[in-house]
Amino acid sequence: MKRGGFRTSLRDKIIHVSLHLFEEHGYHGVTVKQIVETVGTSKGGFYHHFTSKDELLFVIHDTFITYALEKATIANETYTSPTLRLQAIIKSFIKVFDLYKAHISVFYQESNYLKGNYQVSIKCKRKQFKQIILNVIEEGQHTGEFRDNISIEISTMAILGMVNWTYKWYKKTGDKSIDEIGDIFVDIVLRAILSNESVNNNAYQKFIIQ
Amino acid sequence: MKRGGFRTSLRDKIIHVSLHLFEEHGYHGVTVKQIVETVGTSKGGFYHHFTSKDELLFVIHDTFITYALEKATIANETYTSPTLRLQAIIKSFIKVFDLYKAHISVFYQESNYLKGNYQVSIKCKRKQFKQIILNVIEEGQHTGEFRDNISIEISTMAILGMVNWTYKWYKKTGDKSIDEIGDIFVDIVLRAILSNESVNNNAYQKFIIQ
DNA sequence: TTAAACAGACCAACCAGTCGGTCTAATCAT
DNA sequence: ATGATTAGACCGACTGGTTGGTCTGTTTAA
């Protein structure tokens, strides 16, 4: 049976199991022996599908960041105004948490253990993601939708921080859904960076309350 | 010569060196051998001052969180209005980054490797810190300074995320000083959560521009 | 028959922590 | 003042257990 076949392959099982083990105990807190025992396979099975434990860590990183980047790009291309774009990006990104919570946890906690080309590849995609937000804010300042008396760079990092940090506390069983959280984040961000003119227009109400 | 003497003790040297090694390579990426070689001491010297590598990690965590907690408490006690309090807390916290950037990096990247009582002790202080912000926002909503149509919990996490994330990107050599960054953060947060009445009062201008 | 999928014993390297010993400087007895 | 005593600071070879990874062999499916 080839990779991507109609039955879950051992490869996928290993990723799935490792993900949750890494999330709980950290990359270094989990041994390959533990992984194969939990999966119900052997060292041979593991190393048939992965060249190293490092590669497994990379795959986990890559699946998440690739997905997030794709969603952000789509959100960016779907809308034309910076306000709508920023809103869509934030909401699409926060939604990723429902799907990839475990990936993200591992991503932010273990990314500095990635080695060589693995690290280079991931860092590049991270940069692209940040750049998307940065561009939107810059554009919004030019069109006058966003106030321009605030640093683009710092605003971007503030937004990224606010959203990224969610991995530390978000739980599916919490009393706020990821959609509600996303709405609040959009509210906070837009209130903070929209220009006074935009706020006075219906623009603000329209986008926030939707 | 006793600990805390007028010359930097070996203990302090070990902490200082480990800090920067951990920051760059992660706790698991640094061996005790590397530490003692960099310091210019020996295994014996290391284990004379620390019972384990774990304890060293704990000490690093503890010095930072204890300091941050103390500063937040002071900021909280110095002012009476929630707006001023929140402003002071954010600014005091962001200032900690200048002093303890390395500690904070290690803190957020390795805290889940702390074991047993070490972990319990740190988690407790983290909770206290979060609670301080939570209380301020709650109080602000009661006094009417902050708008009350926004979740206290999510607002708190948004603020914490925005500020905490700074450890990922802040550099002393960057073109924004930590003070400027703090001011922007305060601006963003207050714009986002002040009630419309507060904004219309001079309160807003007064506090932001100071 | 063949090639991929998997099993599991095995290994070399590594690493946190130990332990007997040395050095140094302060304290004390004479 | 000076030799004896002592305690803390520090040294570094060594160890016991662990870990990522290998290798040879077996099963399975086409």
Short mmCIF file of C-alpha atoms (C1' of nucleotides) in Angstrom, two decimals:
data_model
loop_
_atom_site.label_atom_id
_atom_site.label_comp_id
_atom_site.label_asym_id
_atom_site.label_seq_id
_atom_site.Cartn_x
_atom_site.Cartn_y
_atom_site.Cartn_z
CA MET A 1 0.00 0.00 0.00
CA LYS A 2 1.42 3.31 -1.05
CA ARG A 3 1.66 6.44 1.07
CA GLY A 4 -1.63 8.24 0.99
CA GLY A 5 -3.56 5.04 0.42
CA PHE A 6 -7.13 4.61 1.59
CA ARG A 7 -6.10 3.00 4.88
CA THR A 8 -4.09 4.94 7.47
CA SER A 9 -0.50 3.99 6.84
CA LEU A 10 2.01 3.21 9.53
CA ARG A 11 3.72 6.45 8.62
CA ASP A 12 0.62 8.45 9.45
CA LYS A 13 0.12 6.50 12.64
CA ILE A 14 3.67 7.28 13.74
CA ILE A 15 3.18 10.98 13.04
CA HIS A 16 -0.11 11.04 14.86
CA VAL A 17 1.18 9.28 17.94
CA SER A 18 4.47 11.19 18.08
CA LEU A 19 2.60 14.44 17.82
CA HIS A 20 0.68 13.88 21.01
CA LEU A 21 3.65 12.41 22.82
CA PHE A 22 5.80 15.40 21.84
CA GLU A 23 3.05 17.79 22.84
CA GLU A 24 2.89 16.33 26.31
CA HIS A 25 6.50 15.44 27.05
CA GLY A 26 8.44 17.48 24.52
CA TYR A 27 10.63 16.23 21.72
CA HIS A 28 13.50 15.29 24.01
CA GLY A 29 11.19 13.77 26.57
CA VAL A 30 10.07 11.08 24.13
CA THR A 31 12.30 8.28 22.88
CA VAL A 32 11.97 6.42 19.61
CA LYS A 33 11.40 3.29 21.66
CA GLN A 34 8.39 4.91 23.33
CA ILE A 35 7.00 5.95 19.98
CA VAL A 36 7.22 2.53 18.36
CA GLU A 37 5.83 0.82 21.45
CA THR A 38 2.86 3.17 21.59
CA VAL A 39 2.21 2.74 17.89
CA GLY A 40 2.67 -1.00 18.16
CA THR A 41 5.48 -1.31 15.68
CA SER A 42 9.26 -1.66 15.85
CA LYS A 43 12.45 0.27 15.30
CA GLY A 44 12.59 -1.28 11.86
CA GLY A 45 9.14 0.01 11.04
CA PHE A 46 10.03 3.48 12.22
CA TYR A 47 13.28 3.79 10.33
CA HIS A 48 11.72 2.33 7.23
CA HIS A 49 9.54 5.45 7.01
CA PHE A 50 11.82 8.09 8.53
CA THR A 51 15.51 8.58 8.10
CA SER A 52 15.83 9.98 11.62
CA LYS A 53 13.95 11.30 14.60
CA ASP A 54 14.90 14.74 13.33
CA GLU A 55 13.08 14.17 10.07
CA LEU A 56 9.93 13.30 11.97
CA LEU A 57 10.16 16.60 13.84
CA PHE A 58 10.61 18.39 10.55
CA VAL A 59 7.57 16.74 8.98
CA ILE A 60 5.43 17.86 11.91
CA HIS A 61 6.69 21.42 11.58
CA ASP A 62 6.28 21.45 7.85
CA THR A 63 2.72 20.18 7.67
CA PHE A 64 1.53 22.92 9.99
CA ILE A 65 3.44 25.88 8.59
CA THR A 66 2.67 24.90 5.02
CA TYR A 67 -1.04 24.72 5.80
CA ALA A 68 -1.07 28.00 7.70
CA LEU A 69 0.83 29.75 4.95
CA GLU A 70 -1.55 28.46 2.32
CA LYS A 71 -4.60 29.64 4.26
CA ALA A 72 -3.10 33.07 4.80
CA THR A 73 -2.29 33.38 1.12
CA ILE A 74 -5.83 32.45 0.16
CA ALA A 75 -7.30 34.91 2.66
CA ASN A 76 -5.01 37.53 1.27
CA GLU A 77 -6.07 36.89 -2.31
CA THR A 78 -9.78 36.64 -1.56
CA TYR A 79 -10.22 40.20 -0.33
CA THR A 80 -9.04 43.53 -1.60
CA SER A 81 -9.26 45.98 1.29
CA PRO A 82 -6.56 45.72 3.99
CA THR A 83 -9.17 45.71 6.74
CA LEU A 84 -10.99 42.72 5.31
CA ARG A 85 -7.71 41.03 4.52
CA LEU A 86 -6.33 41.42 8.01
CA GLN A 87 -9.59 40.20 9.47
CA ALA A 88 -9.59 37.15 7.20
CA ILE A 89 -5.95 36.33 7.92
CA ILE A 90 -6.40 36.51 11.66
CA LYS A 91 -9.55 34.43 11.55
CA SER A 92 -8.07 31.83 9.23
CA PHE A 93 -4.94 31.55 11.33
CA ILE A 94 -6.77 31.20 14.60
CA LYS A 95 -8.90 28.48 13.05
CA VAL A 96 -5.78 26.47 12.36
CA PHE A 97 -5.55 25.94 16.09
CA ASP A 98 -8.53 23.64 16.06
CA LEU A 99 -6.93 21.42 13.45
CA TYR A 100 -3.28 21.67 14.35
CA LYS A 101 -3.13 22.51 18.04
CA ALA A 102 -0.65 19.72 18.72
CA HIS A 103 1.48 20.59 15.70
CA ILE A 104 1.61 24.20 16.79
CA SER A 105 2.61 23.36 20.34
CA VAL A 106 5.46 21.24 19.09
CA PHE A 107 6.29 23.87 16.51
CA TYR A 108 6.80 26.68 18.98
CA GLN A 109 8.45 24.64 21.66
CA GLU A 110 10.88 22.56 19.66
CA SER A 111 11.62 24.56 16.54
CA ASN A 112 15.05 25.56 17.74
CA TYR A 113 16.06 21.92 17.87
CA LEU A 114 15.64 21.55 14.13
CA LYS A 115 18.97 21.08 12.42
CA GLY A 116 20.58 22.16 9.17
CA ASN A 117 18.33 22.32 6.15
CA TYR A 118 15.28 21.40 8.18
CA GLN A 119 15.64 24.63 10.14
CA VAL A 120 16.35 26.74 7.07
CA SER A 121 13.27 25.46 5.29
CA ILE A 122 10.94 26.17 8.19
CA LYS A 123 12.39 29.59 8.98
CA CYS A 124 11.83 30.63 5.38
CA LYS A 125 8.13 29.81 5.55
CA ARG A 126 7.77 31.56 8.90
CA LYS A 127 9.23 34.67 7.36
CA GLN A 128 6.79 34.51 4.46
CA PHE A 129 3.90 34.27 6.87
CA LYS A 130 5.01 37.29 8.84
CA GLN A 131 5.56 39.20 5.61
CA ILE A 132 1.95 38.71 4.57
CA ILE A 133 0.67 40.47 7.68
CA LEU A 134 3.31 43.14 7.42
CA ASN A 135 2.31 43.92 3.85
CA VAL A 136 -1.37 44.16 4.72
CA ILE A 137 -0.73 46.64 7.49
CA GLU A 138 1.54 48.70 5.32
CA GLU A 139 -1.07 48.80 2.58
CA GLY A 140 -3.77 49.71 5.10
CA GLN A 141 -1.73 52.67 6.25
CA HIS A 142 -1.32 53.84 2.68
CA THR A 143 -5.03 53.63 1.89
CA GLY A 144 -5.79 55.44 5.13
CA GLU A 145 -7.83 52.62 6.60
CA PHE A 146 -5.23 52.10 9.33
CA ARG A 147 -3.72 54.89 11.34
CA ASP A 148 -0.13 55.58 10.33
CA ASN A 149 1.22 56.87 13.62
CA ILE A 150 2.08 53.37 14.75
CA SER A 151 5.05 51.19 13.79
CA ILE A 152 4.20 48.58 11.16
CA GLU A 153 6.80 46.19 12.47
CA ILE A 154 5.68 46.38 16.10
CA SER A 155 2.01 46.15 15.15
CA THR A 156 2.74 43.00 13.18
CA MET A 157 4.62 41.44 16.06
CA ALA A 158 1.86 42.42 18.47
CA ILE A 159 -0.72 40.67 16.32
CA LEU A 160 1.47 37.63 15.76
CA GLY A 161 2.16 37.40 19.47
CA MET A 162 -1.44 37.70 20.48
CA VAL A 163 -2.52 34.99 18.07
CA ASN A 164 0.47 32.68 18.39
CA TRP A 165 0.29 32.66 22.15
CA THR A 166 -3.07 30.97 21.89
CA TYR A 167 -1.27 27.64 21.68
CA LYS A 168 -0.30 28.05 25.30
CA TRP A 169 -3.81 28.22 26.68
CA TYR A 170 -6.42 27.25 24.09
CA LYS A 171 -8.37 24.09 24.81
CA LYS A 172 -11.16 22.70 22.65
CA THR A 173 -13.16 22.06 25.77
CA GLY A 174 -12.92 25.67 26.96
CA ASP A 175 -16.05 27.77 27.16
CA LYS A 176 -15.07 29.95 24.20
CA SER A 177 -15.06 28.42 20.73
CA ILE A 178 -12.17 29.14 18.43
CA ASP A 179 -14.52 31.22 16.31
CA GLU A 180 -15.48 33.42 19.25
CA ILE A 181 -11.85 33.85 20.18
CA GLY A 182 -11.07 34.79 16.60
CA ASP A 183 -13.82 37.42 16.64
CA ILE A 184 -12.50 38.96 19.84
CA PHE A 185 -8.97 39.07 18.45
CA VAL A 186 -10.20 40.76 15.28
CA ASP A 187 -12.12 43.24 17.42
CA ILE A 188 -9.07 44.05 19.53
CA VAL A 189 -6.77 44.40 16.56
CA LEU A 190 -9.09 46.54 14.46
CA ARG A 191 -9.93 48.83 17.36
CA ALA A 192 -6.22 49.26 17.93
CA ILE A 193 -5.09 49.99 14.42
CA LEU A 194 -8.03 51.39 12.42
CA SER A 195 -7.74 55.09 11.66
CA ASN A 196 -10.22 57.47 13.24
CA GLU A 197 -11.87 58.03 9.88
CA SER A 198 -12.42 54.32 9.40
CA VAL A 199 -13.94 54.07 12.85
CA ASN A 200 -16.31 56.95 12.14
CA ASN A 201 -17.39 55.37 8.86
CA ASN A 202 -19.68 52.42 8.94
CA ALA A 203 -16.59 50.47 7.94
CA TYR A 204 -15.77 49.59 11.51
CA GLN A 205 -19.19 48.39 12.58
CA LYS A 206 -19.67 46.61 9.31
CA PHE A 207 -16.52 44.56 9.60
CA ILE A 208 -16.57 43.89 13.28
CA ILE A 209 -20.17 42.88 13.75
CA GLN A 210 -20.33 41.47 10.24
CA MET B 1 34.21 33.52 50.01
CA LYS B 2 30.50 33.18 50.59
CA ARG B 3 27.77 33.24 47.96
CA GLY B 4 26.91 36.83 47.15
CA GLY B 5 30.40 37.99 47.92
CA PHE B 6 31.94 40.97 46.24
CA ARG B 7 33.52 38.86 43.48
CA THR B 8 31.42 36.89 40.98
CA SER B 9 31.24 33.39 42.35
CA LEU B 10 31.59 30.25 40.26
CA ARG B 11 27.90 29.67 40.83
CA ASP B 12 27.01 32.97 39.18
CA LYS B 13 29.42 32.27 36.34
CA ILE B 14 27.78 28.90 35.69
CA ILE B 15 24.33 30.46 35.63
CA HIS B 16 25.46 33.21 33.33
CA VAL B 17 27.15 30.91 30.86
CA SER B 18 24.42 28.27 30.91
CA LEU B 19 21.83 30.93 30.26
CA HIS B 20 23.34 31.94 26.98
CA LEU B 21 24.13 28.38 25.96
CA PHE B 22 20.55 27.33 26.70
CA GLU B 23 19.21 30.33 24.86
CA GLU B 24 21.10 29.39 21.74
CA HIS B 25 20.99 25.60 21.75
CA GLY B 26 18.18 24.78 24.15
CA TYR B 27 18.38 22.97 27.47
CA HIS B 28 18.75 19.56 25.85
CA GLY B 29 21.18 20.84 23.28
CA VAL B 30 23.71 21.69 25.98
CA THR B 31 25.57 19.13 28.07
CA VAL B 32 26.99 19.66 31.51
CA LYS B 33 30.39 18.94 30.01
CA GLN B 34 29.95 21.85 27.61
CA ILE B 35 28.91 24.14 30.42
CA VAL B 36 31.88 23.38 32.65
CA GLU B 37 34.30 23.61 29.74
CA THR B 38 32.95 27.00 28.71
CA VAL B 39 33.07 28.27 32.26
CA GLY B 40 36.50 26.80 32.76
CA THR B 41 35.63 24.58 35.67
CA SER B 42 34.87 20.89 36.16
CA LYS B 43 32.06 18.47 36.82
CA GLY B 44 33.00 18.62 40.46
CA GLY B 45 32.71 22.36 40.51
CA PHE B 46 29.32 22.21 38.87
CA TYR B 47 27.83 19.62 41.17
CA HIS B 48 29.26 21.33 44.18
CA HIS B 49 26.93 24.27 43.48
CA PHE B 50 23.96 22.49 41.91
CA THR B 51 22.37 19.20 42.84
CA SER B 52 21.41 18.57 39.23
CA LYS B 53 21.11 20.06 35.78
CA ASP B 54 17.40 20.32 36.52
CA GLU B 55 18.03 22.55 39.50
CA LEU B 56 20.02 24.91 37.32
CA LEU B 57 17.08 25.16 34.94
CA PHE B 58 14.80 25.86 37.86
CA VAL B 59 17.03 28.62 39.22
CA ILE B 60 17.00 30.33 35.85
CA HIS B 61 13.22 30.14 35.68
CA ASP B 62 12.77 31.27 39.22
CA THR B 63 14.96 34.36 39.11
CA PHE B 64 13.01 35.70 36.16
CA ILE B 65 9.47 34.93 37.25
CA THR B 66 10.11 36.12 40.79
CA TYR B 67 11.43 39.42 39.51
CA ALA B 68 8.58 39.89 37.02
CA LEU B 69 6.01 39.08 39.66
CA GLU B 70 7.53 41.53 42.09
CA LYS B 71 7.53 44.34 39.54
CA ALA B 72 3.93 43.66 38.59
CA THR B 73 2.87 43.70 42.21
CA ILE B 74 4.60 47.00 42.79
CA ALA B 75 3.03 48.52 39.67
CA ASN B 76 -0.30 47.28 40.87
CA GLU B 77 0.10 48.82 44.29
CA THR B 78 1.47 52.14 43.07
CA TYR B 79 -1.61 53.19 41.12
CA THR B 80 -5.28 53.17 41.90
CA SER B 81 -7.14 53.41 38.58
CA PRO B 82 -7.25 50.29 36.43
CA THR B 83 -6.10 52.21 33.36
CA LEU B 84 -2.97 53.45 35.06
CA ARG B 85 -2.39 50.10 36.64
CA LEU B 86 -2.64 48.20 33.39
CA GLN B 87 -0.36 50.68 31.73
CA ALA B 88 2.20 50.38 34.50
CA ILE B 89 2.06 46.59 34.51
CA ILE B 90 2.56 46.32 30.77
CA LYS B 91 5.41 48.78 30.82
CA SER B 92 7.11 47.18 33.79
CA PHE B 93 6.78 43.74 32.26
CA ILE B 94 8.13 44.75 28.89
CA LYS B 95 11.08 46.37 30.62
CA VAL B 96 12.00 43.05 32.14
CA PHE B 97 13.00 41.96 28.64
CA ASP B 98 16.00 44.23 28.65
CA LEU B 99 17.29 42.65 31.82
CA TYR B 100 16.17 39.08 31.46
CA LYS B 101 15.84 38.42 27.75
CA ALA B 102 17.87 35.22 27.96
CA HIS B 103 16.03 34.01 31.06
CA ILE B 104 12.72 34.57 29.35
CA SER B 105 13.73 32.73 26.21
CA VAL B 106 14.77 29.73 28.23
CA PHE B 107 11.68 30.09 30.37
CA TYR B 108 9.20 29.84 27.55
CA GLN B 109 11.07 27.24 25.58
CA GLU B 110 12.04 24.82 28.30
CA SER B 111 9.51 25.27 31.07
CA ASN B 112 7.71 22.06 30.23
CA TYR B 113 10.87 20.10 30.95
CA LEU B 114 10.84 21.15 34.58
CA LYS B 115 10.12 18.22 36.85
CA GLY B 116 8.20 17.66 40.06
CA ASN B 117 8.28 20.43 42.61
CA TYR B 118 10.29 22.67 40.33
CA GLN B 119 7.39 22.75 37.90
CA VAL B 120 4.77 23.23 40.59
CA SER B 121 6.62 26.18 42.06
CA ILE B 122 7.00 27.97 38.73
CA LYS B 123 3.47 27.30 37.55
CA CYS B 124 2.13 28.81 40.74
CA LYS B 125 3.97 32.07 40.17
CA ARG B 126 2.89 32.18 36.54
CA LYS B 127 -0.69 31.88 37.63
CA GLN B 128 -0.28 34.72 40.11
CA PHE B 129 1.11 36.91 37.38
CA LYS B 130 -1.79 36.23 35.06
CA GLN B 131 -4.22 36.82 37.90
CA ILE B 132 -2.89 40.32 38.47
CA ILE B 133 -3.76 41.37 34.93
CA LEU B 134 -7.07 39.59 35.06
CA ASN B 135 -8.05 41.43 38.23
CA VAL B 136 -7.12 44.80 36.79
CA ILE B 137 -9.25 44.27 33.71
CA GLU B 138 -12.16 43.06 35.76
CA GLU B 139 -11.91 46.09 38.00
CA GLY B 140 -11.67 48.38 34.99
CA GLN B 141 -14.86 46.97 33.60
CA HIS B 142 -16.61 47.57 36.91
CA THR B 143 -15.50 51.18 37.17
CA GLY B 144 -16.53 51.74 33.56
CA GLU B 145 -13.07 52.67 32.39
CA PHE B 146 -12.89 49.55 30.22
CA ARG B 147 -15.67 48.41 27.95
CA ASP B 148 -17.46 45.39 29.31
CA ASN B 149 -18.57 43.76 26.06
CA ILE B 150 -15.32 41.85 25.79
CA SER B 151 -14.24 38.69 27.57
CA ILE B 152 -11.93 39.35 30.50
CA GLU B 153 -10.19 36.04 30.08
CA ILE B 154 -9.52 36.43 26.36
CA SER B 155 -8.41 40.04 26.78
CA THR B 156 -5.94 38.95 29.41
CA MET B 157 -4.55 36.21 27.20
CA ALA B 158 -4.35 38.61 24.25
CA ILE B 159 -2.28 41.03 26.31
CA LEU B 160 -0.10 38.31 27.76
CA GLY B 161 0.46 36.86 24.31
CA MET B 162 1.33 40.16 22.74
CA VAL B 163 3.85 40.98 25.43
CA ASN B 164 5.25 37.51 26.01
CA TRP B 165 5.87 36.94 22.35
CA THR B 166 8.38 39.76 22.46
CA TYR B 167 11.01 37.26 23.56
CA LYS B 168 10.90 35.73 20.09
CA TRP B 169 11.90 38.84 18.22
CA TYR B 170 13.18 41.59 20.51
CA LYS B 171 16.81 42.54 20.15
CA LYS B 172 18.58 45.25 22.08
CA THR B 173 20.24 46.37 18.90
CA GLY B 174 16.93 46.81 17.07
CA ASP B 175 15.81 50.26 16.02
CA LYS B 176 13.04 50.47 18.61
CA SER B 177 13.98 50.73 22.28
CA ILE B 178 12.15 48.61 24.79
CA ASP B 179 10.53 51.79 26.09
CA GLU B 180 9.13 52.66 22.68
CA ILE B 181 7.85 49.14 22.23
CA GLY B 182 6.20 49.34 25.62
CA ASP B 183 4.50 52.59 24.68
CA ILE B 184 3.14 51.10 21.46
CA PHE B 185 1.83 48.07 23.32
CA VAL B 186 0.12 50.26 25.89
CA ASP B 187 -1.38 52.28 23.06
CA ILE B 188 -2.69 49.17 21.29
CA VAL B 189 -4.10 47.66 24.45
CA LEU B 190 -5.78 50.81 25.72
CA ARG B 191 -7.30 51.59 22.34
CA ALA B 192 -8.65 48.09 22.26
CA ILE B 193 -10.20 47.89 25.70
CA LEU B 194 -10.97 51.41 26.93
CA SER B 195 -14.66 52.20 26.99
CA ASN B 196 -15.99 54.85 24.63
CA GLU B 197 -16.59 57.18 27.56
CA SER B 198 -12.97 56.89 28.65
CA VAL B 199 -11.78 57.61 25.15
CA ASN B 200 -13.95 60.72 24.94
CA ASN B 201 -12.63 61.98 28.27
CA ASN B 202 -9.20 63.43 28.44
CA ALA B 203 -8.31 60.23 30.25
CA TYR B 204 -7.22 58.52 27.09
CA GLN B 205 -4.95 61.25 25.79
CA LYS B 206 -3.60 61.89 29.24
CA PHE B 207 -2.54 58.32 29.83
CA ILE B 208 -1.32 57.48 26.37
CA ILE B 209 0.74 60.53 25.66
CA GLN B 210 1.65 60.97 29.32
"C1'" DT C 1 9.88 -14.54 -7.56
"C1'" DT C 2 10.67 -10.20 -5.97
"C1'" DA C 3 10.54 -5.98 -3.64
"C1'" DA C 4 8.71 -3.45 -0.15
"C1'" DA C 5 7.20 -3.63 4.78
"C1'" DC C 6 8.28 -4.77 9.09
"C1'" DA C 7 10.67 -7.26 13.31
"C1'" DG C 8 13.94 -6.99 16.99
"C1'" DA C 9 18.56 -8.02 18.68
"C1'" DC C 10 22.49 -5.31 18.81
"C1'" DC C 11 25.90 -1.40 19.07
"C1'" DA C 12 28.62 2.65 19.64
"C1'" DA C 13 28.25 7.05 21.55
"C1'" DC C 14 26.83 9.93 24.88
"C1'" DC C 15 25.55 11.95 29.16
"C1'" DA C 16 24.06 13.09 33.94
"C1'" DG C 17 25.77 12.22 37.98
"C1'" DT C 18 29.42 10.05 41.47
"C1'" DC C 19 33.32 9.67 44.30
"C1'" DG C 20 37.80 9.60 46.07
"C1'" DG C 21 41.14 12.83 46.10
"C1'" DT C 22 43.64 17.66 46.00
"C1'" DC C 23 44.15 22.46 46.89
"C1'" DT C 24 43.61 26.63 49.56
"C1'" DA C 25 42.64 29.65 53.06
"C1'" DA C 26 40.94 30.41 57.46
"C1'" DT C 27 41.18 28.94 62.45
"C1'" DC C 28 43.32 27.28 66.39
"C1'" DA C 29 46.70 25.60 69.64
"C1'" DT C 30 51.14 26.32 71.29
"C1'" DA D 1 54.57 33.57 64.67
"C1'" DT D 2 54.07 28.96 63.04
"C1'" DG D 3 52.86 24.34 62.38
"C1'" DA D 4 48.53 21.49 62.80
"C1'" DT D 5 43.74 20.99 61.78
"C1'" DT D 6 39.78 21.47 59.25
"C1'" DA D 7 36.16 22.61 56.06
"C1'" DG D 8 34.65 24.16 51.93
"C1'" DA D 9 35.88 24.69 46.94
"C1'" DC D 10 37.11 22.32 43.20
"C1'" DC D 11 39.10 18.43 40.15
"C1'" DG D 12 38.45 14.75 36.67
"C1'" DA D 13 38.46 9.80 35.76
"C1'" DC D 14 34.86 6.72 35.89
"C1'" DT D 15 30.11 4.46 35.59
"C1'" DG D 16 25.63 2.78 34.71
"C1'" DG D 17 22.04 3.48 32.12
"C1'" DT D 18 20.03 5.30 28.01
"C1'" DT D 19 19.38 6.47 23.17
"C1'" DG D 20 19.36 7.09 18.23
"C1'" DG D 21 20.36 4.37 14.74
"C1'" DT D 22 21.92 -0.20 12.16
"C1'" DC D 23 21.70 -4.71 10.33
"C1'" DT D 24 20.25 -9.12 9.35
"C1'" DG D 25 16.49 -11.69 8.77
"C1'" DT D 26 11.38 -12.68 8.14
"C1'" DT D 27 6.73 -11.76 6.49
"C1'" DT D 28 3.48 -10.15 3.12
"C1'" DA D 29 1.40 -8.79 -1.02
"C1'" DA D 30 1.52 -8.43 -5.96
#
